[in-house]
Short mmCIF file of C-alpha atoms (C1' of nucleotides) in Angstrom, two decimals:
data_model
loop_
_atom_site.label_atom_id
_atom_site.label_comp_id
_atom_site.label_asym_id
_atom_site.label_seq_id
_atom_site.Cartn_x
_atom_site.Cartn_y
_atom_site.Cartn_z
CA UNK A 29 -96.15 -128.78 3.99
CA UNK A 30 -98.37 -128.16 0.85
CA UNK A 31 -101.81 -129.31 1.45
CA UNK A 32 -101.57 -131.52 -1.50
CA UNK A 33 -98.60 -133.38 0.27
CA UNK A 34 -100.22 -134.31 3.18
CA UNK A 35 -101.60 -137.26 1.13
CA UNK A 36 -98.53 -138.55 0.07
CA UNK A 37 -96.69 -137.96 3.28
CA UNK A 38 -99.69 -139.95 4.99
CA UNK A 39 -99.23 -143.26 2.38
CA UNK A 40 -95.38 -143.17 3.15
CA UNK A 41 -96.25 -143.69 6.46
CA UNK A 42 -99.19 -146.52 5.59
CA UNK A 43 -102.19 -143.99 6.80
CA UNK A 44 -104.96 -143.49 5.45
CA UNK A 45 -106.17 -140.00 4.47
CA UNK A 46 -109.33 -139.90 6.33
CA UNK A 47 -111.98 -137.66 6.36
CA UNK A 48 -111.65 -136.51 10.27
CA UNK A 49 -107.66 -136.45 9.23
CA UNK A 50 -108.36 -133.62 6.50
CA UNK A 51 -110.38 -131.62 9.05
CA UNK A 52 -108.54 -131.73 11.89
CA UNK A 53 -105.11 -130.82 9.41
CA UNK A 54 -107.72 -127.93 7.92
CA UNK A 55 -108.11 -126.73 11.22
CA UNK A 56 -104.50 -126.71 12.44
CA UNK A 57 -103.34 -124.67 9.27
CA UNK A 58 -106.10 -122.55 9.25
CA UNK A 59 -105.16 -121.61 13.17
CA UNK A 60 -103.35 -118.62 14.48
CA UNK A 61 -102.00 -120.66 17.52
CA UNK A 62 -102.00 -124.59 18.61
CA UNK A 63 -105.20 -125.99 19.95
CA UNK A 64 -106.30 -128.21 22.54
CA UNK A 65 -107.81 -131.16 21.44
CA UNK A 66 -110.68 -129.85 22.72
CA UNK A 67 -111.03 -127.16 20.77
CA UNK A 68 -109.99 -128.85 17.76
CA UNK A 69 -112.86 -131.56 18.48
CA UNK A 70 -115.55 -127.95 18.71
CA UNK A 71 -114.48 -127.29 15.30
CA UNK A 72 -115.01 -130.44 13.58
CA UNK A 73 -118.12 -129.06 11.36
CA UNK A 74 -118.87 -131.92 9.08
CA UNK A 75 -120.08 -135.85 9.94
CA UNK A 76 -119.35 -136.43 14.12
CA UNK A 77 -115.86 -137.15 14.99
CA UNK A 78 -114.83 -138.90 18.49
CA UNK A 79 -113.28 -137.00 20.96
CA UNK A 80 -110.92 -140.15 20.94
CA UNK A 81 -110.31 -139.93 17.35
CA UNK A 82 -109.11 -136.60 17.39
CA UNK A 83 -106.90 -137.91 19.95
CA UNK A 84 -105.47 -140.84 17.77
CA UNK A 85 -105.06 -138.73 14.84
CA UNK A 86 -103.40 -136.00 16.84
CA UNK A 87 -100.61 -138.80 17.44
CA UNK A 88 -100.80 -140.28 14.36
CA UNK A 89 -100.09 -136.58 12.83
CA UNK A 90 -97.60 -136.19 15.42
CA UNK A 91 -95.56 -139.07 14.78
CA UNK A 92 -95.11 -138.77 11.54
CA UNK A 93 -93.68 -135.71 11.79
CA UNK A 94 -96.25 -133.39 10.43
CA UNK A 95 -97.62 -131.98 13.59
CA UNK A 96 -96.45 -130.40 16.80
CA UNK A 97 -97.35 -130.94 20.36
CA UNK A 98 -96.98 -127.99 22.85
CA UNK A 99 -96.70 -127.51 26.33
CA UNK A 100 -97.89 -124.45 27.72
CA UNK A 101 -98.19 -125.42 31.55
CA UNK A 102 -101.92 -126.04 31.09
CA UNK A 103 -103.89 -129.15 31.96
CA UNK A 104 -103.59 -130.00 28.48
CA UNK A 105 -101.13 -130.06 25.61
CA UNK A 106 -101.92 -128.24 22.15
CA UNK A 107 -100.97 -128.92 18.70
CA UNK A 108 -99.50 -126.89 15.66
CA UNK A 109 -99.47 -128.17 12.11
CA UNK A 110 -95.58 -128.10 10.96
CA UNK A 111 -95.16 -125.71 8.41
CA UNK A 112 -92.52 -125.86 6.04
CA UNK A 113 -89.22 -124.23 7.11
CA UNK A 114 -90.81 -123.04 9.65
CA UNK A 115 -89.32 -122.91 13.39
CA UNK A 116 -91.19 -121.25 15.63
CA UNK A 117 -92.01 -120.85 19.45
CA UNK A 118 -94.65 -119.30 21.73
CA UNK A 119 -95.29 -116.64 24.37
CA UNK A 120 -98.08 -116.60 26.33
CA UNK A 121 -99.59 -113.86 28.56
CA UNK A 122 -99.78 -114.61 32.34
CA UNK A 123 -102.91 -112.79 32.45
CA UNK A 124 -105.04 -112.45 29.95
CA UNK A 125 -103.52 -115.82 28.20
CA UNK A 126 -103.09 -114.89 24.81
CA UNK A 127 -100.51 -117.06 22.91
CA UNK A 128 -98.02 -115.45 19.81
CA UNK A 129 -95.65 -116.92 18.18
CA UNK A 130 -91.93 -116.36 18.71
CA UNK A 131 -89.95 -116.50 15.39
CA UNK A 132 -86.46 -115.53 16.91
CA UNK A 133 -85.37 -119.02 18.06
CA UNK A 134 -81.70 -118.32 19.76
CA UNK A 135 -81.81 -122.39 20.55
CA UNK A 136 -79.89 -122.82 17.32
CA UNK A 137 -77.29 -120.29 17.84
CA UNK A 138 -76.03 -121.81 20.98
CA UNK A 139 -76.71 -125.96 19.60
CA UNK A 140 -73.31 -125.78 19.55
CA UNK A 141 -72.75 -124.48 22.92
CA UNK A 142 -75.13 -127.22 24.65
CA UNK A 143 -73.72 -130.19 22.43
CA UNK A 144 -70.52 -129.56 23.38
CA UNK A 145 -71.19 -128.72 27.25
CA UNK A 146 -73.45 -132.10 27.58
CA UNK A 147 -71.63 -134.13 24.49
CA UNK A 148 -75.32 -134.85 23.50
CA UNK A 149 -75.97 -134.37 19.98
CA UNK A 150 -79.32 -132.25 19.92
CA UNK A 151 -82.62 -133.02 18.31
CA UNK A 152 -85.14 -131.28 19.48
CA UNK A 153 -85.99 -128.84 21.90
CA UNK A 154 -89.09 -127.38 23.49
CA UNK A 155 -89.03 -123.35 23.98
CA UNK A 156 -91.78 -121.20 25.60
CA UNK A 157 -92.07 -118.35 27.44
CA UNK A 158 -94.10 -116.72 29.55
CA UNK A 159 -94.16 -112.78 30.28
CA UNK A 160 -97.16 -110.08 30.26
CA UNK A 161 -98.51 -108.89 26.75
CA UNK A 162 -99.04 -105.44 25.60
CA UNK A 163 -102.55 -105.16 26.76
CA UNK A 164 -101.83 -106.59 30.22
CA UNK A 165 -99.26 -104.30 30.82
CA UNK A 166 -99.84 -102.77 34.13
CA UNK A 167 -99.96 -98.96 34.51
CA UNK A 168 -97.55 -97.21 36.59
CA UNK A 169 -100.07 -94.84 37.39
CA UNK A 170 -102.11 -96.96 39.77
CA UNK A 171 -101.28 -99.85 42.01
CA UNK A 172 -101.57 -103.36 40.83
CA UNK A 173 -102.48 -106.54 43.02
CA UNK A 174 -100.23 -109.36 43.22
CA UNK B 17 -81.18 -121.08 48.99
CA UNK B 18 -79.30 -122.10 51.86
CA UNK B 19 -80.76 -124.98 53.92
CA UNK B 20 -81.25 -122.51 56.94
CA UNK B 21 -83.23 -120.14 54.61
CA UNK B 22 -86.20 -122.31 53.87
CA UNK B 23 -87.89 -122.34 57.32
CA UNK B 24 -87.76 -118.21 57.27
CA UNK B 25 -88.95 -118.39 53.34
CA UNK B 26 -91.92 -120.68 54.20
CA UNK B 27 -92.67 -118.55 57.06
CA UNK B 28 -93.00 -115.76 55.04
CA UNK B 29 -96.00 -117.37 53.20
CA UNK B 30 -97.28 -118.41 56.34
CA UNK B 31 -96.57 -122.10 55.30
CA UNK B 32 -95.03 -124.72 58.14
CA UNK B 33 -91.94 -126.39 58.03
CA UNK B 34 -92.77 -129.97 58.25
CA UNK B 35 -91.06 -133.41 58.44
CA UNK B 36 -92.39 -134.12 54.85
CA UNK B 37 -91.72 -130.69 53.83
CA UNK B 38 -87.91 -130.52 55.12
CA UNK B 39 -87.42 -134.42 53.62
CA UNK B 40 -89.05 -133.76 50.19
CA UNK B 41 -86.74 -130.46 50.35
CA UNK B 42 -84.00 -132.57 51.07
CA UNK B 43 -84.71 -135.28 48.30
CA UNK B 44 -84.65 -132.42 45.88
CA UNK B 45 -81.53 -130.43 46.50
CA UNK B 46 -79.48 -133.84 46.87
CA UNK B 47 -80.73 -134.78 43.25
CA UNK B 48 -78.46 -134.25 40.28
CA UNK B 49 -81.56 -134.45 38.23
CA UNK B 50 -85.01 -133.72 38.60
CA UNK B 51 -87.72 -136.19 39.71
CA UNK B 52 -91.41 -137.25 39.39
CA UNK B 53 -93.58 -136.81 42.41
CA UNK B 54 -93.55 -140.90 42.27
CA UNK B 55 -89.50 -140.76 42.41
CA UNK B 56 -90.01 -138.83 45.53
CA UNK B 57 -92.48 -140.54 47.51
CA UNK B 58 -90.68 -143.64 46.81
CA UNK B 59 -87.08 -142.03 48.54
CA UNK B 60 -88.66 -141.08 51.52
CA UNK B 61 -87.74 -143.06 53.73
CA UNK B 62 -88.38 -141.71 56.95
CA UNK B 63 -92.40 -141.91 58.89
CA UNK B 64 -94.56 -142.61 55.71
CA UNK B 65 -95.71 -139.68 54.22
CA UNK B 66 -98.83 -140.04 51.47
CA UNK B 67 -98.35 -139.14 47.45
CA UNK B 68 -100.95 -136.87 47.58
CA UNK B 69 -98.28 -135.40 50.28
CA UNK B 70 -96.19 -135.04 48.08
CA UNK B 71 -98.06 -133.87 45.79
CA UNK B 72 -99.44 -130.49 47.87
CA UNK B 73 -96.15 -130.15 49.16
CA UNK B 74 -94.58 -129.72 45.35
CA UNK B 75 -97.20 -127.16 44.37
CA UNK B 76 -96.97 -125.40 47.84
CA UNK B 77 -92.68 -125.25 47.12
CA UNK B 78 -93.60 -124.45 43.98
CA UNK B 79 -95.98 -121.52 44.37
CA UNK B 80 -93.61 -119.59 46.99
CA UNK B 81 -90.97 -120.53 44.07
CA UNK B 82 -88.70 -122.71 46.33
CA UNK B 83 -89.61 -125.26 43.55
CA UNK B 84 -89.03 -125.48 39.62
CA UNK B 85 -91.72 -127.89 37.87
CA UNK B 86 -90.27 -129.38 34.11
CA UNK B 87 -92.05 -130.56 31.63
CA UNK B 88 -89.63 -133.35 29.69
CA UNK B 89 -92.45 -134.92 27.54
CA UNK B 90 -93.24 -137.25 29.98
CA UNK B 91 -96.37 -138.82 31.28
CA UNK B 92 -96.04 -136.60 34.38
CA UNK B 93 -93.76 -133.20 35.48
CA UNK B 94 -90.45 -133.26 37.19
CA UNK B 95 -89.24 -131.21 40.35
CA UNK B 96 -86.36 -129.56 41.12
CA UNK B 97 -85.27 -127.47 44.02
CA UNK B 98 -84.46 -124.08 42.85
CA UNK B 99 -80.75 -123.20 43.86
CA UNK B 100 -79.41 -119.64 44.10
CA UNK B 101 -78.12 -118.10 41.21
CA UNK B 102 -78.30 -121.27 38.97
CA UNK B 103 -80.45 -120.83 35.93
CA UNK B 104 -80.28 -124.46 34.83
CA UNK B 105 -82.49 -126.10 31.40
CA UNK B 106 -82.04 -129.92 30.79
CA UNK B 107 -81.45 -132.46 28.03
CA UNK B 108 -82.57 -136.10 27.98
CA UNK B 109 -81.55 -138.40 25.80
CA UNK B 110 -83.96 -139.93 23.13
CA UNK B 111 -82.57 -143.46 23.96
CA UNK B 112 -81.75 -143.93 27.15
CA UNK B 113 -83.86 -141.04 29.28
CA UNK B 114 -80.49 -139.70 30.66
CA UNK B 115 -80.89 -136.08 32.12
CA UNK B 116 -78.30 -133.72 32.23
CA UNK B 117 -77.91 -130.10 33.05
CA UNK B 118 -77.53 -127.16 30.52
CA UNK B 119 -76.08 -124.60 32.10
CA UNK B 120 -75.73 -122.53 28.99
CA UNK B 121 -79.20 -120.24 28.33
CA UNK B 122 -79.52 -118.54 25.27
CA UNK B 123 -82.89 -117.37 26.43
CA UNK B 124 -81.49 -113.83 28.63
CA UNK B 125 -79.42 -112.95 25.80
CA UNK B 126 -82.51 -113.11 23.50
CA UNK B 127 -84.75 -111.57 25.56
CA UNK B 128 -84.33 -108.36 24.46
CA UNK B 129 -85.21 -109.63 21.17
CA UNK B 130 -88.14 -111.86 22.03
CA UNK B 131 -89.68 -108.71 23.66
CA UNK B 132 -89.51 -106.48 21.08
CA UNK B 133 -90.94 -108.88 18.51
CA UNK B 134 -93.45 -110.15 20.31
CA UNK B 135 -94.31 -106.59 22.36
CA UNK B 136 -94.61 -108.73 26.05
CA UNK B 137 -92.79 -108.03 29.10
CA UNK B 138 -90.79 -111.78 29.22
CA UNK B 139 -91.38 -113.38 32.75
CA UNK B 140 -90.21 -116.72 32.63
CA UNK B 141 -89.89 -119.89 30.25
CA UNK B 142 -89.42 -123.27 29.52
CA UNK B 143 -86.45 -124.71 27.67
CA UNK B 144 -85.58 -128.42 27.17
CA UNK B 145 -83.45 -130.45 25.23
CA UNK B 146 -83.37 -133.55 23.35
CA UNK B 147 -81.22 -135.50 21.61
CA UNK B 148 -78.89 -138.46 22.12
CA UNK B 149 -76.46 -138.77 24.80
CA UNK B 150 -72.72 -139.66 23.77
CA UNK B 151 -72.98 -143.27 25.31
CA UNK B 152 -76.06 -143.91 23.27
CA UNK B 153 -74.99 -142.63 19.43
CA UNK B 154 -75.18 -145.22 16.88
CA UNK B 155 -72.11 -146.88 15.49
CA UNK B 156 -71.02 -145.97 12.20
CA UNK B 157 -69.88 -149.48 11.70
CA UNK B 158 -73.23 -151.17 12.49
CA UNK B 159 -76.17 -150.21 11.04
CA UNK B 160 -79.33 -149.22 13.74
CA UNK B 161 -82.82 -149.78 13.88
CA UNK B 162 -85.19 -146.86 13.76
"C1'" DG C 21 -94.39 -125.59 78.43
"C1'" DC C 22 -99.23 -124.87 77.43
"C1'" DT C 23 -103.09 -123.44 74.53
"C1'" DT C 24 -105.43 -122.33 70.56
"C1'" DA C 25 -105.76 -121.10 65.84
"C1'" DA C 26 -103.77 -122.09 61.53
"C1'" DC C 27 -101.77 -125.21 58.73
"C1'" DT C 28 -100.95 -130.04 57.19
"C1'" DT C 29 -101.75 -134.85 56.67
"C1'" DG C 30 -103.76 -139.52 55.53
"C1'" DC C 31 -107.21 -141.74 53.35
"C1'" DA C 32 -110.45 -142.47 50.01
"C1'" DA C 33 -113.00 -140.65 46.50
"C1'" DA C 34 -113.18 -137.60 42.63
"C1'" DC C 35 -111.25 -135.47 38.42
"C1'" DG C 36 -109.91 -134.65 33.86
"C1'" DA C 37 -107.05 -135.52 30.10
"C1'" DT C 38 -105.80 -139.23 27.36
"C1'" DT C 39 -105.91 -144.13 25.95
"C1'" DT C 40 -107.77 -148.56 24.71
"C1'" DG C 41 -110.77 -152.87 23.42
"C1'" DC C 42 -113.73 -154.25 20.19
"C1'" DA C 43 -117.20 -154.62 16.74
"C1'" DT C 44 -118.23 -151.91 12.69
"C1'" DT C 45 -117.13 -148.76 8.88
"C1'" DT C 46 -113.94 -146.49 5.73
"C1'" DT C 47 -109.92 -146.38 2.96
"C1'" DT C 48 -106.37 -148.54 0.31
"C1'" DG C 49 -103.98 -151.12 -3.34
"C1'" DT C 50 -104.85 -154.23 -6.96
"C1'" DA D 13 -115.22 -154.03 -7.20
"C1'" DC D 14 -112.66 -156.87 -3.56
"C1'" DA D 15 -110.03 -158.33 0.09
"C1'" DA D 16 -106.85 -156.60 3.41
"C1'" DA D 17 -105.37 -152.86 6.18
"C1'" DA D 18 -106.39 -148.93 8.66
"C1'" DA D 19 -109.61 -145.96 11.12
"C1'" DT D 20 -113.82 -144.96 13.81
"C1'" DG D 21 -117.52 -144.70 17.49
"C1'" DC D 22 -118.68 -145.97 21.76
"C1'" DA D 23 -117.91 -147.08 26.31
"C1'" DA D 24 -114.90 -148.39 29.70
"C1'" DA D 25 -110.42 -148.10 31.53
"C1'" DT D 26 -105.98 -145.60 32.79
"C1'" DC D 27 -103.24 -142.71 35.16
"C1'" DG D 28 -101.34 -138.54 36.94
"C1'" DT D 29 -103.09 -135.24 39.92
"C1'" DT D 30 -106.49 -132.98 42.99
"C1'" DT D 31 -109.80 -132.58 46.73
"C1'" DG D 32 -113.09 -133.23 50.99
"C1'" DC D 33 -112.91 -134.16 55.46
"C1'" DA D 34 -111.69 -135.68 60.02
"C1'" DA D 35 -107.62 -136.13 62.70
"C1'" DG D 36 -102.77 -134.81 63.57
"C1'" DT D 37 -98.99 -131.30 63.58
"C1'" DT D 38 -96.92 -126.72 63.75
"C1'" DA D 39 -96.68 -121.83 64.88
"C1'" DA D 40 -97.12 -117.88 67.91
"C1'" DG D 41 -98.22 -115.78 72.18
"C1'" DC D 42 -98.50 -116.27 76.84
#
DNA sequence: GCTTAACTTGCAAACGATTTGCATTTTTGT
DNA sequence: ACAAAAATGCAAATCGTTTGCAAGTTAAGC
């Protein structure tokens, strides 16, 4: 999504481009991984946004299609900006809780498989893992808790 | 995880087998689907047993991994006993909020490949489905409503 | 079976993320 | 610039989930 067609995209859908709108979409491109609302809210910069109106713009953004929400098995849910033929998933560490992206989506190799095993025709899915990262790794030279 | 197994497995954490532990167990592994804490407390029927019962009891299954927690972009988690040998994801339908099993995972056979791009050790992971279930696609004869 | 320590429960209160009501401000289309 | 539509701040409300604590239950050894 070109930054100049998150205007237009916004009007199809009768909303406004506000100013907290354009920050909060700055922020979510600008961002190596999704971000609590939280922590998008920390990064607002200019004139004070509301907690609650990052909220309502995070589902606004959301239902129109031009953002992502993302479960990690926190407390809270993060959000991605959808970029253009884009498909992507996450890993996060178990320990240190770093989050990467995953480009290699397999989901769409086996769509077939699942629609024809549940007779569902598929949407959407929701794909994360979980595992140890590089850093984390434990040594094999000296015992590790559990 | 046969029946007879869970006493010696919650043992082995030093947990109890109790009567809301053994019914809640029991709730589960009859289930063809998996339900909210609320969908439990409401099916047990035998001495009353609190939510926030249910609640410790989940996390306590689910910590010594008796349990699987799933996240189907809902309001709240599901539960589902975890059964030997069955690696199970889910769809639900966009329309009606049918869940059904996927038994087919495309996730072990891209492991491999999720590991090498991403440089973690892959532990675990979350995969659901959505779409539309084959009593709720739209007519071609009749036009639908978004 | 009895006893005690460890574990669990009910109850009510607390939490934390997210949502909402409403009066006011900003943005939009003309 | 104007009126109508949409968005915002603020505070209060929601709602799923967690927690403190006193009382009840279960486990393990005798």
């Amino acid at each position: 999504m070109a930054a100049m067609d998150i205007a237009n995209h916004l009007r199809r859908h009768k909303k406004s481009l506000t100013r907290a709108r354009a920050e909060i979409w700055h922020i979510l491109t600008q961002s190596e991984k999704p971000l609590s609302p939280d922590e998008i809210h920390r990064r607002l910069t200019g004139h004070k946004v509301d907690l609650a109106t990052v909220y309502r713009n995070l589902r606004a953004l959301k239902d129109i299609g031009l953002v992502r929400e993302i479960d990690l098995r926190e407390a809270f849910k993060r959000y991605e900006a959808i970029l253009p033929g884009q498909h992507v998933h996450h890993i996060m560490c178990q320990v240190c809780g770093r989050i990467e992206k995953v480009r290699h989506c397999v989901v769409q190799n086996m769509a077939n498989a699942i629609q024809k095993e549940s007779g569902f025709t598929l949407k959407d899915h929701s794909l994360e893992c979980f595992g140890i990262c590089p850093s984390c790794q434990p040594h094999k030279t000296k015992a590790q808790g559990t």
